[in-house]
Short mmCIF file of C-alpha atoms in Angstrom, two decimals:
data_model
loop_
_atom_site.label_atom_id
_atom_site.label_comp_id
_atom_site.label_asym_id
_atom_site.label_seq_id
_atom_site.Cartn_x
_atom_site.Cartn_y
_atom_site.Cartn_z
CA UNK U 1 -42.90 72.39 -39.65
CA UNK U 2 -43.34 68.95 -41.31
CA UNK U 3 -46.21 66.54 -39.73
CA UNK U 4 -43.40 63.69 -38.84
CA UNK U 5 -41.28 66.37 -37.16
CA UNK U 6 -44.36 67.38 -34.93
CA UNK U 7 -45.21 63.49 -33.72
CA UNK U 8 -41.81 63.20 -33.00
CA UNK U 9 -42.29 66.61 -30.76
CA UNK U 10 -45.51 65.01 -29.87
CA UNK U 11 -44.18 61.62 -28.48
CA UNK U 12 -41.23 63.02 -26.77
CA UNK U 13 -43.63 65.16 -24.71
CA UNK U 14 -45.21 61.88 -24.21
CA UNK U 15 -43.15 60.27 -22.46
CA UNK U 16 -41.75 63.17 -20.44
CA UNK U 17 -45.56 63.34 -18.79
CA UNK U 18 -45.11 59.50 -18.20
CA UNK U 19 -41.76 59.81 -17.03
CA UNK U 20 -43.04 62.94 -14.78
CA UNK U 21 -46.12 61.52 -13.46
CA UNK U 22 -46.00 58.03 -13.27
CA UNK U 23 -42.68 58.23 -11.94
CA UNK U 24 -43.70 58.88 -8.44
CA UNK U 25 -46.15 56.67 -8.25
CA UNK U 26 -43.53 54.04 -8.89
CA UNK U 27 -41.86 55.64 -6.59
CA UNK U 28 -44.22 55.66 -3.65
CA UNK U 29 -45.23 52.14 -4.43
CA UNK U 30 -41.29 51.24 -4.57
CA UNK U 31 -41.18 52.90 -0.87
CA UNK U 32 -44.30 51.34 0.65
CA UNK U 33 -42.30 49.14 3.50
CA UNK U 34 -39.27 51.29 3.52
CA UNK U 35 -41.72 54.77 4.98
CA UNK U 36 -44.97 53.04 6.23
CA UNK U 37 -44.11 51.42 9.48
CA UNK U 38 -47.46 50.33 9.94
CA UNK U 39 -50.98 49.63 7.79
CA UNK U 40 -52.11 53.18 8.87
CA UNK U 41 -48.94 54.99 7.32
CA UNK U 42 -48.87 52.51 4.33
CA UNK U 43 -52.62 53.28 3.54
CA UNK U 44 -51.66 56.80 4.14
CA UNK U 45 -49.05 56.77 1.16
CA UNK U 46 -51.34 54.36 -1.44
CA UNK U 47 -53.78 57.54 -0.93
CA UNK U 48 -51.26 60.10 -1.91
CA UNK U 49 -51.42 58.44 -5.66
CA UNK U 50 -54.87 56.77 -5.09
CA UNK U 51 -56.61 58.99 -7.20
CA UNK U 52 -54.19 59.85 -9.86
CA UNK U 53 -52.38 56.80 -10.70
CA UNK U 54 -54.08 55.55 -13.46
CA UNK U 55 -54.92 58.20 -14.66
CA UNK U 56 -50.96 58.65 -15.09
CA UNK U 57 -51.28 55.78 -16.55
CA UNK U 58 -53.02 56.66 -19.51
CA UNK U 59 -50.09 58.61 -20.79
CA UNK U 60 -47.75 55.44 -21.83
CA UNK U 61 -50.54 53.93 -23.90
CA UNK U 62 -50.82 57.08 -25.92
CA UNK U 63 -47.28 57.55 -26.03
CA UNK U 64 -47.70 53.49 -27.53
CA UNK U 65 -50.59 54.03 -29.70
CA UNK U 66 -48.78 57.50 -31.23
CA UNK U 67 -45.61 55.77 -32.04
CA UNK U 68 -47.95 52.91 -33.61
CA UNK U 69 -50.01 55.17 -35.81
CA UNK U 70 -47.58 57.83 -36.59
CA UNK U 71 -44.18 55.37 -37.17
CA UNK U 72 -45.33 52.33 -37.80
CA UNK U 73 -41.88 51.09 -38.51
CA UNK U 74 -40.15 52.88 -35.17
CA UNK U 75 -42.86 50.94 -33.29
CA UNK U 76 -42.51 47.56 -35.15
CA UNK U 77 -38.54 48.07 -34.98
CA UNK U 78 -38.30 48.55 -30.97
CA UNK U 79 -41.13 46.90 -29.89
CA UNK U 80 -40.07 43.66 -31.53
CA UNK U 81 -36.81 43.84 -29.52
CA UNK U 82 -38.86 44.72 -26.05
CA UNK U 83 -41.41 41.81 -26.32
CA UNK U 84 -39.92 40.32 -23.18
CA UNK U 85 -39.77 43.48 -20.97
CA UNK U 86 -42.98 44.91 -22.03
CA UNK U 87 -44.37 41.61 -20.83
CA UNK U 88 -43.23 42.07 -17.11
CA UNK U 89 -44.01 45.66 -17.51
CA UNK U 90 -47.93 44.88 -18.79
CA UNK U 91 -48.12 42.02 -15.93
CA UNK U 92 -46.17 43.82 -13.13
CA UNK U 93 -49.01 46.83 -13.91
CA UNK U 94 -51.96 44.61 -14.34
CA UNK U 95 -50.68 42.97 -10.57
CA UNK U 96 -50.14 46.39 -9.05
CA UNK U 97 -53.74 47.45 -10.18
CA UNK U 98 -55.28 44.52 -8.91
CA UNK U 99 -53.28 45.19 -5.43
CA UNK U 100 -54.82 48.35 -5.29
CA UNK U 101 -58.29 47.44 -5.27
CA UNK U 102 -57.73 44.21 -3.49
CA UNK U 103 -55.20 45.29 -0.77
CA UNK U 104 -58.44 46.37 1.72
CA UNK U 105 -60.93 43.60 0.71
CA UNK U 106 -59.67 41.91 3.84
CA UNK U 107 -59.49 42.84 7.31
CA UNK U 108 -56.34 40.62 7.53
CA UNK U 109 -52.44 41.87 8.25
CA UNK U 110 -51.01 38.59 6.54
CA UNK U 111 -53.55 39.81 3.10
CA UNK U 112 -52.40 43.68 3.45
CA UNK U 113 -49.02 42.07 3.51
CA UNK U 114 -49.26 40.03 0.50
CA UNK U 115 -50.70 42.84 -1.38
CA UNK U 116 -48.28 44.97 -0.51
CA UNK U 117 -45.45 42.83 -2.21
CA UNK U 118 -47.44 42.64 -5.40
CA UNK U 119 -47.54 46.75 -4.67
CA UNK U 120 -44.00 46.72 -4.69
CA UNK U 121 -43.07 44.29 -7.21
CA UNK U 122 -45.72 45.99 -9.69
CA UNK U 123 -43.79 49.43 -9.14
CA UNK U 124 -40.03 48.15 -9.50
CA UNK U 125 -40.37 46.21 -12.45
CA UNK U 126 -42.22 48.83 -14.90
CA UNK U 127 -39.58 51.63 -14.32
CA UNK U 128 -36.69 48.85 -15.28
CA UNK U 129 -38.34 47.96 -18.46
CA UNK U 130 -39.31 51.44 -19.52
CA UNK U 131 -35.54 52.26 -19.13
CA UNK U 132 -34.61 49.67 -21.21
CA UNK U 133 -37.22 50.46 -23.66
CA UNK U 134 -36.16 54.14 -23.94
CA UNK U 135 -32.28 53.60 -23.88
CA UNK U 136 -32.73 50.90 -26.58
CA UNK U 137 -34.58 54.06 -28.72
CA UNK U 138 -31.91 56.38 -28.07
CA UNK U 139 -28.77 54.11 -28.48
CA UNK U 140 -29.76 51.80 -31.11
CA UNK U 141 -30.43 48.30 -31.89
CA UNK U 142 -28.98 46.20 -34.50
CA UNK U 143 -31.56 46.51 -37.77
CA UNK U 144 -30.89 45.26 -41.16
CA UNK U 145 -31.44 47.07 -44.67
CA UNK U 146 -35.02 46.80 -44.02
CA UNK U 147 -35.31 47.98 -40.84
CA UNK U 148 -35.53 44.80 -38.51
CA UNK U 149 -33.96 43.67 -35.69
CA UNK U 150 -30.93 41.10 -36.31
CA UNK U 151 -29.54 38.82 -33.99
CA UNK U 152 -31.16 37.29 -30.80
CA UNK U 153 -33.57 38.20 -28.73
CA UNK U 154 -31.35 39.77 -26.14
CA UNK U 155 -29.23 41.58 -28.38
CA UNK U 156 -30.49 44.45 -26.73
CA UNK U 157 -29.17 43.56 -23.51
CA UNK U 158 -26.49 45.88 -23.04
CA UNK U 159 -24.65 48.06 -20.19
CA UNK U 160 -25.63 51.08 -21.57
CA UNK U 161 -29.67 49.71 -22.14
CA UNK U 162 -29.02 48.68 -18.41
CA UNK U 163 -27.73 51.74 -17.66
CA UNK U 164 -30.96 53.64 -19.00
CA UNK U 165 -33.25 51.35 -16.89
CA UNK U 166 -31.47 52.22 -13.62
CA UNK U 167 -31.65 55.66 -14.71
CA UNK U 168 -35.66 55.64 -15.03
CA UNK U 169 -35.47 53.37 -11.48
CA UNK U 170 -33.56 55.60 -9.51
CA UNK U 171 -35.67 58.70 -10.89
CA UNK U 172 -38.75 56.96 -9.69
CA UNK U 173 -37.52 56.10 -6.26
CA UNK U 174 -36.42 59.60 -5.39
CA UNK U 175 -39.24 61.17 -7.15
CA UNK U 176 -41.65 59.19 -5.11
CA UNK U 177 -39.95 59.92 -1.94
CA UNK U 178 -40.31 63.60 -2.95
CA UNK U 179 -44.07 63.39 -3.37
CA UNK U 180 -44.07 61.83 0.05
CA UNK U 181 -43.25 64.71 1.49
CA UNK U 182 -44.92 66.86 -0.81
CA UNK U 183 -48.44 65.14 0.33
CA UNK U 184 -48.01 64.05 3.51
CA UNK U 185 -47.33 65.53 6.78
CA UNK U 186 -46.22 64.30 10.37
CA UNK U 187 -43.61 61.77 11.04
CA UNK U 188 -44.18 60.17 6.90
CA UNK U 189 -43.29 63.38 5.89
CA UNK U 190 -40.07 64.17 8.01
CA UNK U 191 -39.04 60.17 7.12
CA UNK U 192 -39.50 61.23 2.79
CA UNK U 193 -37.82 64.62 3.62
CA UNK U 194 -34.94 62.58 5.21
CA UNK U 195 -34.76 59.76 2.95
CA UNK U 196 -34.68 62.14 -0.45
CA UNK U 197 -32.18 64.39 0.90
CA UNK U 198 -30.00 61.15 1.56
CA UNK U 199 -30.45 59.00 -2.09
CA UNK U 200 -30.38 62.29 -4.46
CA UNK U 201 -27.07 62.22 -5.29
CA UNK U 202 -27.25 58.75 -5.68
CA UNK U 203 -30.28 58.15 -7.46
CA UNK U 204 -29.77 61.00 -9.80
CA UNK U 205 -26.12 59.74 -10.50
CA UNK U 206 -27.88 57.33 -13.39
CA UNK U 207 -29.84 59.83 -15.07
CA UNK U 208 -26.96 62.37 -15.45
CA UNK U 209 -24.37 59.68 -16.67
CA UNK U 210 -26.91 58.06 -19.26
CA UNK U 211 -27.91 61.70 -20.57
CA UNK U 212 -24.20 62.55 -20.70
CA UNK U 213 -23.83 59.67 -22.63
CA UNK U 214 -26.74 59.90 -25.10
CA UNK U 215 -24.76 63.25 -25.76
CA UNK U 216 -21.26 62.28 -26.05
CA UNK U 217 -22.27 59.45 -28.30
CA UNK U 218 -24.96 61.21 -30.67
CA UNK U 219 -25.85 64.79 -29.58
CA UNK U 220 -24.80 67.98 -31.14
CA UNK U 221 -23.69 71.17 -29.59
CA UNK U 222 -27.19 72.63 -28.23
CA UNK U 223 -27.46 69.57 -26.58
CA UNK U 224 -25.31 70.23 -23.99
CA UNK U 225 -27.68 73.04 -22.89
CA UNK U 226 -30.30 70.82 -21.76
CA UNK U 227 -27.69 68.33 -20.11
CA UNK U 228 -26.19 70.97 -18.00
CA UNK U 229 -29.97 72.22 -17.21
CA UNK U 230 -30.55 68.55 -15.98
CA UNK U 231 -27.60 68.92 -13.79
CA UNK U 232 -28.44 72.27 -12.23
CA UNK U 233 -31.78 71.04 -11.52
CA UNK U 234 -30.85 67.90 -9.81
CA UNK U 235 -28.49 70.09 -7.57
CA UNK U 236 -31.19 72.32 -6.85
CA UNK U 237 -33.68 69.73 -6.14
CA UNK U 238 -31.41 68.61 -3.50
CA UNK U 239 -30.69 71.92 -1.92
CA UNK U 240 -34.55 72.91 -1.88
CA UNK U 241 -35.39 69.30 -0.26
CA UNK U 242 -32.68 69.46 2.21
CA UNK U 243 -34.11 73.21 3.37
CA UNK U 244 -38.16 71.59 3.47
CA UNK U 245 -39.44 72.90 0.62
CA UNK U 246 -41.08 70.28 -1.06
CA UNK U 247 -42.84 71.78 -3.79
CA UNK U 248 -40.06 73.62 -5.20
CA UNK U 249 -37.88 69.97 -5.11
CA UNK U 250 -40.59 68.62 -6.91
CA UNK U 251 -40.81 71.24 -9.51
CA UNK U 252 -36.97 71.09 -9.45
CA UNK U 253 -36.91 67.51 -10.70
CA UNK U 254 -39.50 67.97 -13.01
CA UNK U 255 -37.23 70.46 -14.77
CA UNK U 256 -34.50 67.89 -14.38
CA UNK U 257 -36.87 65.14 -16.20
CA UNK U 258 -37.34 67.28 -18.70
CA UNK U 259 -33.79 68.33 -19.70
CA UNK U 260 -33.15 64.27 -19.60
CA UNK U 261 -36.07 63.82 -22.14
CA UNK U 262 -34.76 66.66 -24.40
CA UNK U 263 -30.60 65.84 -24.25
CA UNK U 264 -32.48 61.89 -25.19
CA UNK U 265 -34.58 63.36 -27.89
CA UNK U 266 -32.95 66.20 -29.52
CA UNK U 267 -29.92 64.01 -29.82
CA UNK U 268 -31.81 61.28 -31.26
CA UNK U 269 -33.58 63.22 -33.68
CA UNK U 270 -33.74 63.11 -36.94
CA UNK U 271 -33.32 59.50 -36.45
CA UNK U 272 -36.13 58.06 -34.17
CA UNK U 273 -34.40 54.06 -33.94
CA UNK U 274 -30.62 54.13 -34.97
CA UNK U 275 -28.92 51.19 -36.28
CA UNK U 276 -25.62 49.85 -34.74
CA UNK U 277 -24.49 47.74 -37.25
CA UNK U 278 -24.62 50.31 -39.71
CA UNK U 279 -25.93 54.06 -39.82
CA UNK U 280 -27.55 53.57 -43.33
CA UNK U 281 -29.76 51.32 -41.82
CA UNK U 282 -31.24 53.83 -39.16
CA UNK U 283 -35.18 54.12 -38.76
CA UNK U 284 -35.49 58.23 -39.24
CA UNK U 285 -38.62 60.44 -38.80
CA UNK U 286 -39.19 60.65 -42.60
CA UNK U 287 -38.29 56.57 -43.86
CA UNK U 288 -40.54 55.76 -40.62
CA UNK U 289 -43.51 57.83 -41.00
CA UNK U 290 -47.09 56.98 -41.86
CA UNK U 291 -48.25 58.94 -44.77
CA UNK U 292 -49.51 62.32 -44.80
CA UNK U 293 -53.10 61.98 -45.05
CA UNK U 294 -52.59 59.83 -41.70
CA UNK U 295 -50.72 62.34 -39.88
CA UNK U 296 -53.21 65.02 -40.81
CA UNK U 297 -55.89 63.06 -39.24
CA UNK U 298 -53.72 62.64 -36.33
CA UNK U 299 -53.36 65.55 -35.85
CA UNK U 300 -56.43 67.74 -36.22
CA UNK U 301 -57.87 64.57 -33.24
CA UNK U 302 -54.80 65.56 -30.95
CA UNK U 303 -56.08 69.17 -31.63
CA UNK U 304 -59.08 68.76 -30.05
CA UNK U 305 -58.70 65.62 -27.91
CA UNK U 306 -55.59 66.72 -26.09
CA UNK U 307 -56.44 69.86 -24.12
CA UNK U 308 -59.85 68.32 -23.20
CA UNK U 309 -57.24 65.58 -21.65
CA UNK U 310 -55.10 68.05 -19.60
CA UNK U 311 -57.61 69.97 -18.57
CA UNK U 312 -59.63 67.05 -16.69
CA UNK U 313 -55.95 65.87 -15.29
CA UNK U 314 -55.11 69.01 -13.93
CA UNK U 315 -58.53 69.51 -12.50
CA UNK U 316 -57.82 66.03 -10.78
CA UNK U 317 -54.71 66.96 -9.04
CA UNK U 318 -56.02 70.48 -7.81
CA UNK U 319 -58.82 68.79 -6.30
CA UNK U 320 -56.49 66.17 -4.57
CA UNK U 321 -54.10 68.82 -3.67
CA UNK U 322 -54.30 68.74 0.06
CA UNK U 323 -52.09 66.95 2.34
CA UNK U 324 -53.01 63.88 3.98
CA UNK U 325 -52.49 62.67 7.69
CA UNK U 326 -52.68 59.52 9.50
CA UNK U 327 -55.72 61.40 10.76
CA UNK U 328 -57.77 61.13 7.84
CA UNK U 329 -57.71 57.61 7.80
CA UNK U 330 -60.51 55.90 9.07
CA UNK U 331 -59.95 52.33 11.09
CA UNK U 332 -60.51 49.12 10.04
CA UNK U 333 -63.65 47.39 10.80
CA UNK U 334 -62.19 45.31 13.45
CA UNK U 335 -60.37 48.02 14.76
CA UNK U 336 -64.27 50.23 15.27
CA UNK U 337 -65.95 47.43 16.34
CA UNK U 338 -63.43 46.87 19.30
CA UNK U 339 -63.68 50.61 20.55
CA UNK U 340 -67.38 50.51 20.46
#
């Protein structure tokens, strides 16, 4: 298998572990006031991602950095047309991190409060951009003969882009309200349960009419495959939620993340940035590609670097496996002091 076909196998994996992982902490940040109705719940829910979330993180900047190294042209092509929603996507994260760390500083409601806005604000607006980011990838954007963007800078600003970003925004939601339930127990737990059961059909209605899309408009026949597995997925997702099991939902969606990613992919592929002003003028794994003494490198790092990587993540989320209960959440200051 050529080197350029591999990155491009490499970054659509990519972004499926983004899409995976970071997609419920999105979520959970997303349902912070609708599930915690009080500081105790709330702080119960930030903990559910507390130790994994940037961690999840990390996968979006390698996804970045591999498209950067790898297709230097794909990068400079999309990026250039995404300037404006990468920039709320960089400072809605930067704000969320901060909110994080900064949210318990304070033994004040009015300060949880205000950090739990940024919270939500920080997990609405990433999902929204990434979606427009990936549908523009998929779907096209006008380039020129040499490979660059025409036209303004919201050319890119279509109902179908939009389309892909409420896709990625209702995935999140749902997929956070799944992990809720997963990782919680008591009344949070019943509340996610309840809540997922109710907005799966609706949140998954996105994903399944922008991968049906993505098909009708470039896939092939084998493309279909993946498509229908995303569709059997979702429905079993919603029967396995609806009956309390959880961790088979979860799994369930992940499958149904991962058909999306491959119906996107495999009918984007071999082009990796299509043009819609005319087909000649597509960005393709091989016109796009660094040379080969780059992807070599590239790859004989990934070799070693990624396993090490998944190794240490997985390690993280068996060892943050458990549930957690309002129980295991210590007062506040003020709160101790009083009862003593």
């Amino acid at each position: 298998m050529e080197l350029e076909v591999v990155w491009f196998l490499v970054i659509a994996f990519l972004w499926l572990g983004y899409l995976f992982l970071e997609g419920f902490d999105f979520g959970v940040g997303m349902l912070l006031p609708v599930l915690g109705r009080d500081d105790t719940e709330r702080r119960v829910m930030i903990n559910t991602i507390g130790p994994v979330w940037d961690g999840n993180e990390v996968w979006i900047i390698v996804a970045g950095g591999a498209t950067f190294a790898a297709f230097p042209a794909w990068y400079a092509g999309l990026f250039s047309a995404a300037y404006l929603p990468l920039l709320f996507v960089l400072l809605a994260l930067i704000g969320r991190g901060v909110a994080f760390e900064y949210r318990g500083k304070v033994d004040s409601d009015r300060w949880r409060r205000a950090w739990d806005t940024v919270i939500v604000i920080g997990s609405t607006v990433p999902p929204i951009g990434i979606g427009f980011v990936i549908a523009s990838t998929v779907l096209g954007l006008p380039l020129d003969a040499d490979g660059n963007r025409v036209g303004s800078a919201f050319a890119a600003f279509r109902w179908d882009t939009l389309l892909g970003a409420l896709a990625v925004t209702g995935f999140s939601l749902l997929h956070g309200a799944v992990f809720i339930a997963l990782k919680t127990d008591g009344d949070i737990r019943r509340r996610a349960r309840r809540l997922a059961t109710a907005v799966l059909p609706v949140a998954i209605l996105p994903v399944a009419a922008f991968a049906l899309l993505v098909h009708v408009r470039h896939g092939s026949g084998w493309t279909y495959v993946p498509f229908a597995v995303t569709v059997a997925a979702a429905l079993v997702a919603w029967w396995r939620i609806a009956a309390g099991r959880e961790g088979q939902a979860f799994t369930a969606l992940g499958v149904a993340i991962a058909g999306t990613v491959v119906t996107l992919f495999g009918a984007l592929f071999p082009d990796v940035l299509p043009s819609t002003l005319d087909a000649a003028n597509s960005l393709t794994v091989h016109n796009a590609a660094s040379g080969d003494y780059t992807l070599t490198v590239m790859t004989w790092v990934a070799a070693f670097g990624t396993p090490a990587v998944l190794v240490y993540q997985g390690w993280t989320y068996w060892v943050f496996r458990k549930r957690i209960k309002t129980s295991h959440i210590p007062a506040p200051p003020s709160a101790q002091q009083v009862s003593s």
